[in-house]
Structure formats: structure tokens, C-alpha cells
């Protein structure tokens, strides 16, 4: 979902219900229903069935929307002649009517038991989310003229899928999908985004999950770059900057070896640039070394034929200050 949607939901959703160890996997409709049910937003049928393939009525969607919006029941605002005083959804119908989210059918009728069409759902969720209808956008599929802008906006936001006709009755599953995306259950934000190397980034989300993404275009060191990352079916735009390569530490790692660590993994180009760019000295004596980069390209081992005990300076090409390394007689 490209847009950031934020609604007030009464009661906190239980994050353990919808968290998934498979960070890149889209939650199933059943899992989204379970999360909404745990929050008291939706209900199943007797026996526990979610009835995802069943149609949903205007009264049922009124309750879902009212709870998503954090609206209190308002029976006084439900003055429709086909909504009885003791009707179970009267307070919810009144609440969404007063909020202007779900309107009546005219002639003081609401049609509480009528099925809601997909295009009607699009209008309801677009207005609930505060999105702007896309009146000039093209919509592939049968759609009423009045609903075209709402359907286009809902599709763009990822709240409904494209289909052959939007005039057909919506299923409970379709509504629960949209309701989940509008709820705080899906309000996951980007906590951090870092460039691992020129072709890989890691994005950490507020729910603790980490998405690793390979890039088709290499990052340029020092240049901020925006990247789209998909997580749980939604697209987040993040900005990452590849740090310039520099050595962070150097220490003895063997009788005749010194390991130099870098601030990040090096690319093949950067390793080529550093080839021959290491100098190891003790006082005025230089010690030739051969460089072998680690498999993760985050460090390099400098091996010499002989390194007598003493204090050394290690200079790395591209890193300003040299490192001081104390070599022991044996390690």
C-alpha cells in the first residue's frame, strides 16, 4: 500500500496475533480476521467460522467502520424507518450516518440487511481513510460512474484488488482485508534503513522484523537514495545512504597477521581500490604484507613473512589516521 493510512481504533490490537516470523509473507485473510476479532472489531459466526466467502450487509459493515473509527454508538442519529428501535446495529448505523461515512438509500431508508457491493465498500473505506477519490483515473472492470473515483483510489491504496466487476456483492473477506489495512494492526512503521553494501539494504520495522533487500542498481557512496521495500503486502519508501568505506580498527590476529575491520562490507570495486593500499611499519622499517579479504568482505587479514614483537603503525588507503598495533611475540 503506497499511502500511509492512520485511523483511531478503540482498544489496542494484540500484536502477537498477526506477527509473522516469515517477514516477507503476506498475512492470510483468516489471519487478518483473527487479529481484528481479537481487537473486538469483527465477529465470526456461531461455531467460530469467519464466513470469509459470505456476503456482508450494510448493517454489518456499519459496525466494522464505527469500531475502526472509534465512534461511539449513536442510536439517536439512526432515524431510518427500516431500522427498528431495538435493532442490534442501530447505534452503529447512527454513528456512521452522523459521521457521513455510510449514507441512507433515500426516502428515510437505510437497507440494513442489503448486501454491500464492492464499489460501495470502496466508497466507504476511501472516506474512512480520508483519501481523495481519483475521478480521472482509469478503472478496468465494470463500475458505476459515481463509484469510479472511489474504486480507483481504493485500488491505488491497496485496499481492494482489481476485478472484472465492482458492482457485485462484496464478501466478508474483502471487507476484512480492507479493515485490517485501515486498522492499527497494520500500522507498522520503518524503524531504520541501512545500506549493508552497494547492492543490499536492511530495513527494520517497528514490529521488530527485518527485511533484507537486494538492489538492481548499485548505491553510490555518500548519496542518499530512495528505495521501495515491500513488507506484509505494503510498500514503504525508505532513504538509505551508503557510507564511504573506512577502516575502523586493526589488531593482531596471528603470529604474523593483522586483521583490519571496515565499517561495512566492501564491493568488488572497493576491494580493487584497496589492493596494495595497506602499509605496515615498525619505526622506519616497512613489512610487506599480502591481503586476504573475509568472505563477508567486512575485514581483511594482512599476512607478513615475519613480524617481530613491538609497536606498529597500520595505514589503510582512504582512512585518514593510521592504527597503532602492538604485536606480541606469540599469540
mmCIF file of C-alpha atoms in Angstrom, residues 28-37 41-45 49-56 60-61 63-65 68 121 125 159-160 170-183 185-186:
data_model
loop_
_atom_site.group_PDB
_atom_site.id
_atom_site.type_symbol
_atom_site.label_atom_id
_atom_site.label_comp_id
_atom_site.label_asym_id
_atom_site.label_seq_id
_atom_site.Cartn_x
_atom_site.Cartn_y
_atom_site.Cartn_z
ATOM 1 C CA UNK A 28 -3.772 -14.526 5.023
ATOM 2 C CA UNK A 29 -7.301 -13.174 5.159
ATOM 3 C CA UNK A 30 -8.003 -15.552 8.036
ATOM 4 C CA UNK A 31 -5.038 -14.189 10.000
ATOM 5 C CA UNK A 32 -6.230 -10.638 9.427
ATOM 6 C CA UNK A 33 -9.711 -11.639 10.570
ATOM 7 C CA UNK A 34 -8.228 -13.230 13.703
ATOM 8 C CA UNK A 35 -6.364 -10.005 14.528
ATOM 9 C CA UNK A 36 -9.476 -7.881 14.045
ATOM 10 C CA UNK A 37 -11.541 -10.328 16.074
ATOM 11 C CA UNK A 41 -13.667 -5.123 15.597
ATOM 12 C CA UNK A 42 -15.311 -8.095 13.858
ATOM 13 C CA UNK A 43 -17.150 -11.256 14.845
ATOM 14 C CA UNK A 44 -17.442 -14.699 13.355
ATOM 15 C CA UNK A 45 -20.416 -16.984 13.041
ATOM 16 C CA UNK A 49 -16.309 -19.704 11.316
ATOM 17 C CA UNK A 50 -15.158 -16.370 9.871
ATOM 18 C CA UNK A 51 -17.507 -16.740 6.891
ATOM 19 C CA UNK A 52 -14.952 -15.073 4.650
ATOM 20 C CA UNK A 53 -16.780 -16.054 1.457
ATOM 21 C CA UNK A 54 -20.169 -14.837 2.701
ATOM 22 C CA UNK A 55 -21.693 -11.515 1.659
ATOM 23 C CA UNK A 56 -21.713 -8.639 4.120
ATOM 24 C CA UNK A 60 -22.515 -5.341 9.433
ATOM 25 C CA UNK A 61 -20.140 -3.010 7.619
ATOM 26 C CA UNK A 63 -20.424 -1.779 12.823
ATOM 27 C CA UNK A 64 -16.965 -2.549 11.440
ATOM 28 C CA UNK A 65 -16.461 1.043 10.293
ATOM 29 C CA UNK A 68 -12.458 1.167 13.287
ATOM 30 C CA UNK A 121 -17.155 -0.776 0.051
ATOM 31 C CA UNK A 125 -13.192 2.793 3.037
ATOM 32 C CA UNK A 159 -7.355 -1.600 -0.100
ATOM 33 C CA UNK A 160 -9.178 -3.600 -2.773
ATOM 34 C CA UNK A 170 -18.620 -7.830 -1.557
ATOM 35 C CA UNK A 171 -17.569 -10.716 0.636
ATOM 36 C CA UNK A 172 -16.773 -10.509 4.317
ATOM 37 C CA UNK A 173 -13.215 -11.482 3.426
ATOM 38 C CA UNK A 174 -12.818 -8.458 1.133
ATOM 39 C CA UNK A 175 -14.075 -6.119 3.845
ATOM 40 C CA UNK A 176 -11.860 -7.701 6.496
ATOM 41 C CA UNK A 177 -8.819 -7.291 4.221
ATOM 42 C CA UNK A 178 -9.534 -3.569 3.873
ATOM 43 C CA UNK A 179 -10.449 -3.187 7.541
ATOM 44 C CA UNK A 180 -7.162 -4.735 8.607
ATOM 45 C CA UNK A 181 -5.201 -2.376 6.380
ATOM 46 C CA UNK A 182 -7.068 0.562 7.908
ATOM 47 C CA UNK A 183 -6.591 -0.609 11.467
ATOM 48 C CA UNK A 185 -2.902 -3.776 13.409
ATOM 49 C CA UNK A 186 -1.192 -2.878 10.169
#
